[in-house]
Amino acid sequence: MSDVITSRLRPAEAPGEGPPKLAVRDLVKTRRSTSGAVVTAVDHVTFDVRLGEFLCLLGPSGCGKTSILNVLAGLDEPTSGEALLDGRPIAGPGPDRAVLFQEPALFPWLSVAGNVDLALKLTGTPASERPDRIRTWLANVGLEAFADVQPHELSAGMRQRAQLARALATEPEVLLGDEPFGALDAQARELLQDEVQRVWLERGGRKTFVFVTHNVREAALLADRVLVMSAAPGRLLEEVRISAPRPRQLDDVLVARVVSDVHELLMREVERARADGSDRPILPQESDR
Amino acid sequence: MSAVTASDAPKLGLRRLAHEIGPPLAGITGAVAVWAVIAALTTTEGVPSPLETWNAFVAGMADGTIPEATVKTLIRLAFSFALAVAFGTLLGVAFTLNEFARRSLRPLVVALQIVPFVAWVPIAVIWFGATERAVVFVTVVGSFPSVTLATMAAMRQVPPILKRAGRTLGADGWSLYRDVILPAALPGFMAGLQQAWGFAWKALMTAELIIAAAGAIGLGHLLAEEADDMPSLVAVVAVIAVIGVLVDYLVFNRLDRRVRRRRGLLIEG
């Protein structure tokens, strides 16, 4: 284990002062498959997210990480357990938690500026302040020249940037990303990752970002802390804290080391799961019970 | 460089125009040619020739019967169609919002859609007499179900991701409908309007043909009046067809293309 990451087998409270910004308590999420069987997507997951923290949920496809994010966004309800924002149960979606969807969910009838404008309007920003805010945020993501363009005329990477501008223009306290860069080509992805890291750093300590990803490099680049999840049903396997200095680059030696260490961790967990020879939970919090 | 651009621009414009109206023009010319051949093989009472029909049309225009009837008909149509769209849209939105309303009333709307317009004429006459109201009733009943069914389908087909995005941006209740669901449903709704327009036009002609509303001659009435004058009759049928096609093309097709182009739903070669 290298010195830039520390791993603890027991995912617990976030470090730092004060109550957590977000808290997930013993969350279970089941869904009905198309064949009618009940599938457990998330299996008793508990974690905290500190104010100003950048957390990544890392896991293979279908491990339930998106289900967790949807509960935090208020788009889905937990089957059991709870999700808290500032200590209060999350009752529904709200502009205090912006979401970056994997497919950029821009409104196709509005221009890029119109999309940002609608977000500002919905959160009650006075009409007189909106043009300035739109300009600022489009400039922030490098889209100032594309304000009046329709979303379908943009490249996939630019659409995600427009979504980022729309999500952040309302100054949400929390940004939730559901593999927002998963469908982009490598170059566009790196640009967006830099963008996100920069935005988060600029608002140092005040914005809480939670991103779901299956990309180890993305998690190592962006996160203060990575929660590694098992394959379905999703459980927390490991918590990895990354103390590499920021702003980070993908080719930083430290980031590269984190990537290889997390890979190693994942492989070890997989081996252990195999050695156990059962689907018995590997989680310490499970064996405690 | 600039000289090339300047000489190219009008040529491109002409080519585009030819591309736009060439095929329909060819179709119409072909149809008139076939018509002329058939007319030459029969009598005026059987199939009047294109020229006889044209002369009847010119005469009808000159003595004012066709223009007057057309204006009366279009006013009736505008009024009835507006009513059908307003009522049909409200009903469609209500069905989307309320499951009980949808499940209890949707079969009735589908039934209305299926019953031929002409079946409503006797009922309308019994209820309203041979009046304007009877004509409007038949037209509205004949066209609003299309609007309702299209409104429901369009709202149902709004991608869930857009609704979720809207909700996370703070849209809820009414604002979710106003700012997300209704605009997202617009293309499907427009398709419903286009279909409803065709039904409204047909229903109105049916109603006018049968119901002689007091003092208000329309194109449908002309069909009844000119029954002994074959060239005039065909001229009126042609006017009805041309108005129908023009409105469909110039109003609904254009609106539809504009909405779809803006959203990147229109792929142009």
Coordinates of C-alpha atoms in Angstrom, one line a residue:
Chain A
M1 CA 0.0 0.0 0.0
S2 CA 1.4 3.4 -1.0
D3 CA 1.5 6.5 1.1
V4 CA -0.9 8.4 -1.0
I5 CA -3.8 6.2 -0.2
T6 CA -5.0 4.7 2.9
S7 CA -7.5 2.0 2.9
R8 CA -9.7 1.0 5.8
L9 CA -11.7 -2.1 5.7
R10 CA -14.5 -0.5 7.7
P11 CA -16.2 2.3 5.8
A12 CA -17.2 4.7 8.5
E13 CA -17.9 8.4 9.1
A14 CA -16.2 10.9 6.9
P15 CA -13.3 12.6 8.4
G16 CA -13.5 16.3 9.4
E17 CA -15.6 18.4 11.6
G18 CA -19.3 18.8 11.9
P19 CA -22.2 16.6 10.9
P20 CA -22.0 15.0 7.4
K21 CA -23.5 16.8 4.4
L22 CA -25.0 13.5 3.1
A23 CA -25.5 10.3 5.0
V24 CA -26.6 6.9 3.7
R25 CA -27.8 4.6 6.5
D26 CA -28.2 0.9 6.0
L27 CA -29.6 1.5 2.5
V28 CA -31.4 -1.3 0.7
K29 CA -32.8 -0.9 -2.7
T30 CA -34.6 -3.7 -4.5
R31 CA -36.2 -3.6 -7.9
R32 CA -38.3 -5.9 -10.0
S33 CA -36.7 -7.3 -13.0
T34 CA -38.6 -7.6 -16.3
S35 CA -39.2 -11.2 -15.5
G36 CA -40.8 -10.3 -12.3
A37 CA -38.1 -11.5 -9.9
V38 CA -37.0 -9.2 -7.0
V39 CA -33.4 -8.1 -7.5
T40 CA -31.4 -6.5 -4.7
A41 CA -29.5 -3.7 -6.3
V42 CA -28.1 -2.1 -3.1
D43 CA -27.5 -4.3 0.0
H44 CA -27.3 -2.5 3.4
V45 CA -24.9 0.3 2.4
T46 CA -23.9 2.9 5.0
F47 CA -21.6 5.9 4.4
D48 CA -21.3 9.6 5.1
V49 CA -20.2 12.4 2.9
R50 CA -18.5 15.4 4.5
L51 CA -19.3 19.0 3.5
G52 CA -16.9 19.9 0.7
E53 CA -15.8 16.4 0.1
F54 CA -15.4 14.8 -3.4
L55 CA -16.5 11.2 -3.1
C56 CA -16.5 8.6 -5.8
L57 CA -18.6 5.4 -5.7
L58 CA -16.5 3.0 -7.8
G59 CA -17.8 -0.4 -8.9
P60 CA -18.6 -2.6 -11.9
S61 CA -21.7 -2.0 -14.0
G62 CA -24.8 -3.1 -12.3
C63 CA -23.4 -2.8 -8.8
G64 CA -26.2 -0.5 -7.7
K65 CA -24.1 2.7 -7.5
T66 CA -26.6 4.5 -9.7
S67 CA -29.4 3.4 -7.4
I68 CA -27.6 5.0 -4.5
L69 CA -27.2 8.2 -6.4
N70 CA -30.8 8.3 -7.4
V71 CA -31.8 7.9 -3.8
L72 CA -29.5 10.8 -2.9
A73 CA -31.0 12.8 -5.7
G74 CA -34.4 12.1 -4.4
L75 CA -35.5 10.5 -7.7
D76 CA -36.0 7.1 -6.0
E77 CA -37.0 6.1 -2.5
P78 CA -35.0 3.6 -0.5
T79 CA -36.6 0.1 0.0
S80 CA -35.3 0.3 3.5
G81 CA -32.8 2.4 5.4
E82 CA -32.5 6.1 4.8
A83 CA -30.6 8.9 3.1
L84 CA -30.1 12.2 4.8
L85 CA -29.2 15.6 3.6
D86 CA -27.9 17.8 6.5
G87 CA -29.3 15.3 8.9
R88 CA -32.8 15.4 7.4
P89 CA -34.3 12.5 5.3
I90 CA -34.3 13.2 1.6
A91 CA -37.9 13.6 0.5
G92 CA -37.5 14.3 -3.2
P93 CA -35.4 16.0 -5.7
G94 CA -34.5 19.6 -5.1
P95 CA -32.3 22.3 -6.6
D96 CA -29.9 22.0 -3.6
R97 CA -28.7 18.8 -5.3
A98 CA -27.8 19.1 -9.0
V99 CA -27.5 15.9 -11.0
L100 CA -25.2 15.2 -14.0
F101 CA -26.8 12.4 -15.9
Q102 CA -24.9 10.0 -18.1
E103 CA -26.7 11.1 -21.2
P104 CA -26.8 14.9 -21.1
A105 CA -30.4 15.5 -20.3
L106 CA -30.6 18.9 -22.1
F107 CA -34.0 20.1 -23.2
P108 CA -33.9 19.9 -27.0
W109 CA -36.3 22.7 -27.6
L110 CA -34.1 25.2 -25.7
S111 CA -30.7 26.6 -26.8
V112 CA -27.7 26.1 -24.6
A113 CA -28.3 29.4 -22.9
G114 CA -32.0 28.6 -22.7
N115 CA -31.3 25.4 -20.8
V116 CA -29.2 27.3 -18.2
D117 CA -31.8 30.0 -18.1
L118 CA -34.6 27.6 -17.3
A119 CA -32.6 26.1 -14.4
L120 CA -32.0 29.6 -13.0
K121 CA -35.7 30.5 -13.5
L122 CA -36.8 27.3 -11.7
T123 CA -34.7 28.2 -8.7
G124 CA -36.2 31.7 -8.6
T125 CA -33.2 33.7 -9.9
P126 CA -34.5 37.2 -10.9
A127 CA -34.7 37.7 -14.6
S128 CA -32.3 40.6 -14.4
E129 CA -29.5 38.5 -12.9
R130 CA -29.9 35.6 -15.3
P131 CA -28.1 36.8 -18.4
D132 CA -24.9 37.5 -16.3
R133 CA -25.1 34.2 -14.6
I134 CA -25.6 32.4 -17.9
R135 CA -22.6 34.2 -19.5
T136 CA -20.4 33.4 -16.5
W137 CA -21.2 29.7 -16.5
L138 CA -21.0 29.2 -20.2
A139 CA -17.6 30.9 -20.1
N140 CA -16.6 28.6 -17.2
V141 CA -17.2 25.5 -19.3
G142 CA -15.9 27.1 -22.5
L143 CA -19.2 27.3 -24.3
E144 CA -19.6 31.1 -24.4
A145 CA -19.6 31.0 -28.2
F146 CA -22.3 28.4 -28.3
A147 CA -25.0 30.1 -26.2
D148 CA -27.6 30.3 -28.9
V149 CA -26.9 26.9 -30.4
Q150 CA -29.4 24.0 -30.0
P151 CA -28.1 21.0 -28.0
H152 CA -28.3 18.6 -31.0
E153 CA -25.8 20.7 -32.8
L154 CA -23.1 20.1 -30.1
S155 CA -20.7 17.3 -29.8
A156 CA -21.2 14.8 -27.0
G157 CA -18.5 16.4 -24.9
M158 CA -19.9 19.9 -25.4
R159 CA -23.4 18.6 -24.4
Q160 CA -21.9 17.3 -21.1
R161 CA -20.3 20.7 -20.5
A162 CA -23.6 22.4 -21.2
Q163 CA -25.2 20.0 -18.7
L164 CA -22.4 20.9 -16.2
A165 CA -23.1 24.6 -16.7
R166 CA -26.8 24.1 -16.2
A167 CA -26.3 22.0 -13.1
L168 CA -23.8 24.4 -11.4
A169 CA -25.4 27.7 -12.5
T170 CA -27.9 27.5 -9.7
E171 CA -25.1 27.1 -7.1
P172 CA -26.3 23.8 -5.7
E173 CA -24.6 22.6 -2.5
V174 CA -24.3 19.1 -3.8
L175 CA -23.4 17.9 -7.3
L176 CA -24.3 14.2 -8.0
G177 CA -22.7 12.7 -11.1
D178 CA -24.1 9.5 -12.6
E179 CA -21.1 8.3 -14.7
P180 CA -21.5 11.7 -16.5
F181 CA -18.4 11.1 -18.7
G182 CA -18.8 7.4 -19.2
A183 CA -20.0 7.7 -22.8
L184 CA -17.4 10.3 -23.9
D185 CA -14.2 9.6 -25.9
A186 CA -11.0 9.7 -23.9
Q187 CA -10.1 13.3 -24.8
A188 CA -13.5 14.8 -24.1
R189 CA -13.6 12.9 -20.8
E190 CA -10.2 14.3 -19.7
L191 CA -11.3 17.8 -20.5
L192 CA -14.5 17.4 -18.5
Q193 CA -12.7 15.8 -15.6
D194 CA -10.3 18.8 -15.5
E195 CA -13.3 21.1 -15.6
V196 CA -15.0 19.4 -12.7
Q197 CA -11.9 19.3 -10.6
R198 CA -11.3 23.0 -11.2
V199 CA -14.8 24.0 -10.4
W200 CA -14.7 21.9 -7.2
L201 CA -11.3 23.4 -6.2
E202 CA -12.5 26.9 -6.9
R203 CA -15.2 26.5 -4.4
G204 CA -12.9 24.7 -2.0
G205 CA -14.6 23.2 0.9
R206 CA -18.1 24.4 0.2
K207 CA -19.3 22.1 -2.6
T208 CA -19.9 18.5 -2.0
F209 CA -19.5 16.3 -5.1
V210 CA -20.5 12.6 -5.3
F211 CA -19.7 10.9 -8.5
V212 CA -20.5 7.4 -9.6
T213 CA -18.0 5.7 -11.9
H214 CA -16.7 2.4 -13.1
N215 CA -13.5 4.1 -14.1
V216 CA -10.6 3.7 -11.6
R217 CA -8.6 6.4 -13.2
E218 CA -11.5 8.9 -13.0
A219 CA -12.0 8.1 -9.3
A220 CA -8.3 8.4 -8.6
L221 CA -8.1 11.7 -10.4
L222 CA -11.2 13.3 -8.8
A223 CA -11.9 11.8 -5.4
D224 CA -10.8 12.6 -1.9
R225 CA -12.3 9.3 -1.0
V226 CA -13.3 6.3 -3.1
L227 CA -15.9 3.8 -1.9
V228 CA -15.3 0.5 -3.8
M229 CA -18.4 -1.5 -4.4
S230 CA -18.9 -5.2 -5.1
A231 CA -20.7 -6.6 -8.1
A232 CA -24.5 -7.1 -7.7
P233 CA -25.9 -7.0 -5.1
G234 CA -24.0 -3.8 -4.4
R235 CA -22.2 -3.7 -1.1
L236 CA -19.3 -1.5 0.1
L237 CA -16.1 -3.4 -0.2
E238 CA -13.4 -0.9 0.6
E239 CA -12.8 2.7 1.4
V240 CA -9.8 4.4 -0.2
R241 CA -8.6 7.8 0.9
I242 CA -6.5 9.7 -1.6
S243 CA -4.3 12.4 -0.3
A244 CA -2.5 13.2 -3.6
P245 CA -2.2 17.0 -4.0
R246 CA -4.4 18.9 -6.3
P247 CA -4.9 19.9 -9.0
R248 CA -4.2 16.3 -10.2
Q249 CA -3.3 15.2 -13.7
L250 CA -3.9 11.7 -15.0
D251 CA -0.2 11.3 -15.7
D252 CA 0.8 12.4 -12.2
V253 CA 3.0 9.7 -10.7
L254 CA 0.9 9.8 -7.6
V255 CA -2.4 9.4 -9.4
A256 CA -0.9 6.5 -11.5
R257 CA 0.1 4.8 -8.2
V258 CA -3.4 5.2 -6.8
V259 CA -4.8 3.7 -9.9
S260 CA -2.6 0.7 -9.7
D261 CA -3.2 0.3 -5.9
V262 CA -7.0 0.5 -6.3
H263 CA -6.8 -2.0 -9.1
E264 CA -4.8 -4.3 -6.8
L265 CA -7.4 -3.8 -4.0
L266 CA -10.2 -4.7 -6.4
M267 CA -8.4 -7.8 -7.5
R268 CA -7.7 -8.9 -4.0
E269 CA -11.4 -8.5 -3.1
V270 CA -12.3 -10.5 -6.1
E271 CA -9.9 -13.2 -5.1
R272 CA -11.2 -13.2 -1.5
A273 CA -14.8 -13.4 -2.7
R274 CA -13.8 -16.5 -4.8
A275 CA -11.9 -18.1 -2.0
D276 CA -14.9 -17.7 0.3
G277 CA -16.7 -19.8 -2.3
S278 CA -20.1 -18.4 -1.4
D279 CA -22.0 -15.2 -2.0
R280 CA -21.7 -14.5 1.7
P281 CA -21.2 -10.8 2.2
I282 CA -17.5 -9.8 2.3
L283 CA -18.3 -6.6 4.1
P284 CA -17.0 -6.2 7.7
Q285 CA -20.2 -4.4 8.5
E286 CA -22.1 -7.4 7.4
S287 CA -20.1 -9.9 9.5
D288 CA -20.5 -7.7 12.5
R289 CA -24.1 -8.6 12.6
Chain B
M1 CA -14.2 33.7 -54.9
S2 CA -17.0 36.2 -54.3
A3 CA -18.0 36.0 -58.0
V4 CA -18.5 32.2 -57.7
T5 CA -20.6 32.6 -54.6
A6 CA -22.7 35.3 -56.2
S7 CA -23.5 33.3 -59.3
D8 CA -24.1 30.1 -57.3
A9 CA -26.6 31.5 -54.9
P10 CA -29.6 32.0 -57.2
K11 CA -28.9 28.7 -59.0
L12 CA -29.0 26.9 -55.6
G13 CA -32.3 28.7 -54.8
L14 CA -33.9 27.7 -58.1
R15 CA -32.7 24.1 -57.7
R16 CA -34.1 24.0 -54.2
L17 CA -37.4 25.4 -55.5
A18 CA -37.5 22.8 -58.2
H19 CA -36.6 20.1 -55.7
E20 CA -39.4 21.3 -53.5
I21 CA -42.3 21.7 -55.9
G22 CA -41.1 19.5 -58.8
P23 CA -42.4 16.1 -57.6
P24 CA -45.9 17.3 -56.5
L25 CA -46.1 19.3 -59.8
A26 CA -45.3 16.2 -61.8
G27 CA -47.9 14.2 -59.9
I28 CA -50.6 16.8 -60.5
T29 CA -49.8 17.1 -64.2
G30 CA -49.9 13.4 -64.5
A31 CA -53.3 13.2 -62.8
V32 CA -54.8 16.0 -65.0
A33 CA -53.5 14.2 -68.1
V34 CA -55.1 10.9 -67.1
W35 CA -58.3 12.8 -66.3
A36 CA -58.3 14.5 -69.7
V37 CA -57.9 11.1 -71.4
I38 CA -60.8 9.6 -69.5
A39 CA -62.9 12.8 -70.1
A40 CA -62.3 12.5 -73.8
L41 CA -63.7 9.0 -73.7
T42 CA -67.0 10.0 -71.9
T43 CA -69.6 12.7 -72.0
T44 CA -69.6 15.9 -70.0
E45 CA -72.4 14.4 -67.7
G46 CA -70.0 11.4 -67.1
V47 CA -66.6 13.0 -66.6
P48 CA -66.2 16.7 -67.5
S49 CA -62.9 17.6 -69.1
P50 CA -60.3 19.6 -67.2
L51 CA -61.1 22.6 -69.4
E52 CA -64.8 22.4 -68.8
T53 CA -64.1 22.2 -65.1
W54 CA -61.7 25.1 -65.3
N55 CA -64.4 27.2 -67.1
A56 CA -66.9 26.3 -64.4
F57 CA -64.4 27.3 -61.8
V58 CA -63.8 30.7 -63.5
A59 CA -67.5 31.3 -63.8
G60 CA -68.0 30.4 -60.1
M61 CA -65.2 32.8 -59.2
A62 CA -66.6 35.5 -61.4
D63 CA -70.2 35.4 -60.1
G64 CA -68.9 35.2 -56.5
T65 CA -70.4 31.8 -55.5
I66 CA -67.1 30.1 -54.9
P67 CA -65.2 32.9 -53.1
E68 CA -68.3 33.6 -50.9
A69 CA -68.8 30.0 -50.0
T70 CA -65.0 29.5 -49.4
V71 CA -64.9 32.5 -46.9
K72 CA -68.0 31.2 -45.1
T73 CA -66.6 27.7 -44.9
L74 CA -63.2 28.8 -43.7
I75 CA -64.7 31.0 -40.9
R76 CA -66.8 28.0 -39.8
L77 CA -63.7 25.8 -40.0
A78 CA -61.5 28.2 -38.0
F79 CA -64.1 28.5 -35.3
S80 CA -64.8 24.7 -35.1
F81 CA -61.1 23.7 -35.3
A82 CA -60.1 26.1 -32.5
L83 CA -62.9 24.7 -30.3
A84 CA -61.8 21.1 -31.1
V85 CA -58.2 21.9 -30.3
A86 CA -59.0 23.7 -27.1
F87 CA -61.4 21.0 -25.9
G88 CA -59.3 18.1 -27.2
T89 CA -56.1 19.4 -25.6
L90 CA -57.7 20.0 -22.2
L91 CA -59.2 16.5 -22.3
G92 CA -55.9 15.0 -23.3
V93 CA -54.0 16.8 -20.5
A94 CA -56.8 15.8 -18.0
F95 CA -56.5 12.2 -19.0
T96 CA -52.8 12.3 -18.5
L97 CA -53.1 13.8 -15.0
N98 CA -56.0 11.6 -13.8
E99 CA -55.9 7.9 -14.2
F100 CA -59.5 7.4 -13.4
A101 CA -60.6 10.0 -16.0
R102 CA -58.4 8.3 -18.5
R103 CA -59.5 4.8 -17.9
S104 CA -63.2 5.7 -17.7
L105 CA -63.4 8.1 -20.6
R106 CA -60.7 7.1 -23.1
P107 CA -62.8 4.3 -24.6
L108 CA -65.5 6.8 -25.3
V109 CA -63.1 9.1 -27.1
V110 CA -61.8 6.2 -29.1
A111 CA -65.4 5.4 -30.0
L112 CA -66.0 8.9 -31.1
Q113 CA -62.9 8.7 -33.3
I114 CA -64.2 5.6 -34.9
V115 CA -67.8 6.6 -35.6
P116 CA -68.1 8.1 -39.1
F117 CA -68.8 11.9 -39.1
V118 CA -72.0 11.4 -41.1
A119 CA -73.5 9.5 -38.3
W120 CA -73.5 12.7 -36.2
V121 CA -75.4 14.7 -38.7
P122 CA -79.0 13.5 -37.9
I123 CA -78.2 13.7 -34.2
A124 CA -76.9 17.2 -34.6
V125 CA -80.0 18.3 -36.6
I126 CA -82.3 16.8 -33.9
W127 CA -80.4 18.6 -31.2
F128 CA -79.7 21.9 -32.8
G129 CA -82.0 22.0 -35.9
A130 CA -80.5 22.8 -39.4
T131 CA -78.3 25.5 -37.9
E132 CA -74.7 26.7 -37.7
R133 CA -74.5 25.1 -34.3
A134 CA -75.3 21.7 -35.9
V135 CA -72.5 22.1 -38.4
V136 CA -70.0 23.2 -35.8
F137 CA -71.0 20.3 -33.5
V138 CA -70.3 17.7 -36.2
T139 CA -67.0 19.3 -37.0
V140 CA -65.8 19.4 -33.4
V141 CA -67.0 15.9 -32.6
G142 CA -65.3 14.7 -35.8
S143 CA -61.9 16.2 -35.0
F144 CA -61.3 16.7 -31.2
P145 CA -60.7 12.9 -30.5
S146 CA -57.6 13.1 -32.7
V147 CA -56.3 16.0 -30.6
T148 CA -57.0 14.2 -27.3
L149 CA -55.4 10.9 -28.3
A150 CA -52.4 12.7 -29.8
T151 CA -52.0 14.9 -26.7
M152 CA -52.0 11.8 -24.4
A153 CA -49.6 9.9 -26.6
A154 CA -47.3 12.8 -26.9
M155 CA -47.2 13.4 -23.1
R156 CA -46.7 9.7 -22.4
Q157 CA -43.8 9.6 -24.8
V158 CA -41.8 12.4 -23.1
P159 CA -38.4 10.8 -22.3
P160 CA -38.3 10.0 -18.5
I161 CA -34.8 11.4 -18.4
L162 CA -36.1 14.9 -19.3
K163 CA -38.7 14.7 -16.5
R164 CA -36.0 13.6 -14.0
A165 CA -33.7 16.4 -15.2
G166 CA -36.5 18.8 -14.7
R167 CA -37.3 17.6 -11.2
T168 CA -33.7 17.8 -10.1
L169 CA -33.6 21.4 -11.5
G170 CA -36.5 22.3 -9.2
A171 CA -39.5 21.8 -11.5
D172 CA -42.4 20.3 -9.7
G173 CA -46.2 20.1 -10.2
W174 CA -47.3 22.8 -12.6
S175 CA -43.8 24.1 -13.5
L176 CA -42.8 20.5 -14.5
Y177 CA -45.7 20.5 -16.9
R178 CA -45.2 24.1 -18.1
D179 CA -41.4 24.0 -18.6
V180 CA -40.7 20.3 -19.4
I181 CA -43.5 18.0 -20.2
L182 CA -45.7 20.2 -22.5
P183 CA -42.7 21.6 -24.5
A184 CA -41.3 18.1 -24.8
A185 CA -44.7 16.8 -26.1
L186 CA -45.0 19.5 -28.7
P187 CA -43.8 17.5 -31.8
G188 CA -46.3 14.6 -31.1
F189 CA -49.0 17.2 -30.4
M190 CA -48.4 18.9 -33.7
A191 CA -48.8 15.6 -35.5
G192 CA -52.2 15.2 -33.8
L193 CA -53.2 18.7 -34.9
Q194 CA -52.3 17.9 -38.5
Q195 CA -54.5 14.7 -38.4
A196 CA -57.3 16.6 -36.6
W197 CA -57.2 19.2 -39.3
G198 CA -57.9 16.6 -42.0
F199 CA -60.8 15.2 -40.0
A200 CA -62.2 18.6 -39.3
W201 CA -62.2 19.5 -43.0
K202 CA -63.9 16.3 -43.9
A203 CA -66.4 16.5 -41.1
L204 CA -67.3 20.1 -42.1
M205 CA -67.8 19.2 -45.7
T206 CA -70.1 16.3 -44.7
A207 CA -72.1 18.5 -42.4
E208 CA -72.4 21.4 -44.9
L209 CA -73.4 19.0 -47.6
I210 CA -76.3 17.7 -45.6
I211 CA -77.3 20.6 -43.3
A212 CA -78.4 23.6 -45.2
A213 CA -77.7 26.2 -42.5
A214 CA -80.0 29.2 -42.8
G215 CA -78.4 31.9 -45.0
A216 CA -74.9 30.6 -44.9
I217 CA -73.8 28.8 -48.0
G218 CA -70.4 27.0 -47.7
L219 CA -68.4 24.8 -50.1
G220 CA -70.2 21.7 -48.9
H221 CA -73.6 23.3 -49.7
L222 CA -72.3 24.1 -53.2
L223 CA -71.8 20.3 -53.6
A224 CA -75.5 19.8 -53.0
E225 CA -76.6 22.8 -55.1
E226 CA -74.5 22.0 -58.2
A227 CA -75.6 18.4 -58.3
D228 CA -77.1 18.9 -61.8
D229 CA -74.0 20.7 -63.2
M230 CA -71.2 18.2 -63.4
P231 CA -68.3 20.6 -64.3
S232 CA -69.3 23.0 -61.4
L233 CA -69.5 20.0 -59.1
V234 CA -66.0 18.8 -60.0
A235 CA -64.7 22.4 -59.7
V236 CA -66.0 22.6 -56.1
V237 CA -64.5 19.2 -55.2
A238 CA -61.2 20.5 -56.6
V239 CA -61.4 23.7 -54.6
I240 CA -62.1 21.6 -51.4
A241 CA -59.1 19.4 -52.2
V242 CA -56.7 22.2 -53.0
I243 CA -57.6 24.1 -49.8
G244 CA -57.1 21.0 -47.8
V245 CA -53.7 20.3 -49.3
L246 CA -52.6 23.9 -49.1
V247 CA -53.4 24.2 -45.4
D248 CA -51.9 20.9 -44.6
Y249 CA -48.7 21.8 -46.4
L250 CA -48.4 25.5 -45.7
V251 CA -49.5 25.5 -42.1
F252 CA -49.1 22.1 -40.5
N253 CA -46.2 20.7 -42.5
R254 CA -44.2 23.9 -42.0
L255 CA -44.9 24.2 -38.3
D256 CA -44.1 20.5 -37.9
R257 CA -40.8 20.9 -39.7
R258 CA -39.9 24.0 -37.9
V259 CA -40.4 22.4 -34.5
R260 CA -38.6 19.3 -35.5
R261 CA -35.6 21.0 -37.1
R262 CA -35.1 23.1 -34.0
R263 CA -34.8 19.9 -31.9
G264 CA -32.6 18.1 -34.4
L265 CA -35.4 15.6 -35.2
L266 CA -35.3 16.4 -38.9
I267 CA -32.6 14.9 -41.0
E268 CA -32.2 16.8 -44.3
G269 CA -30.3 15.3 -47.2

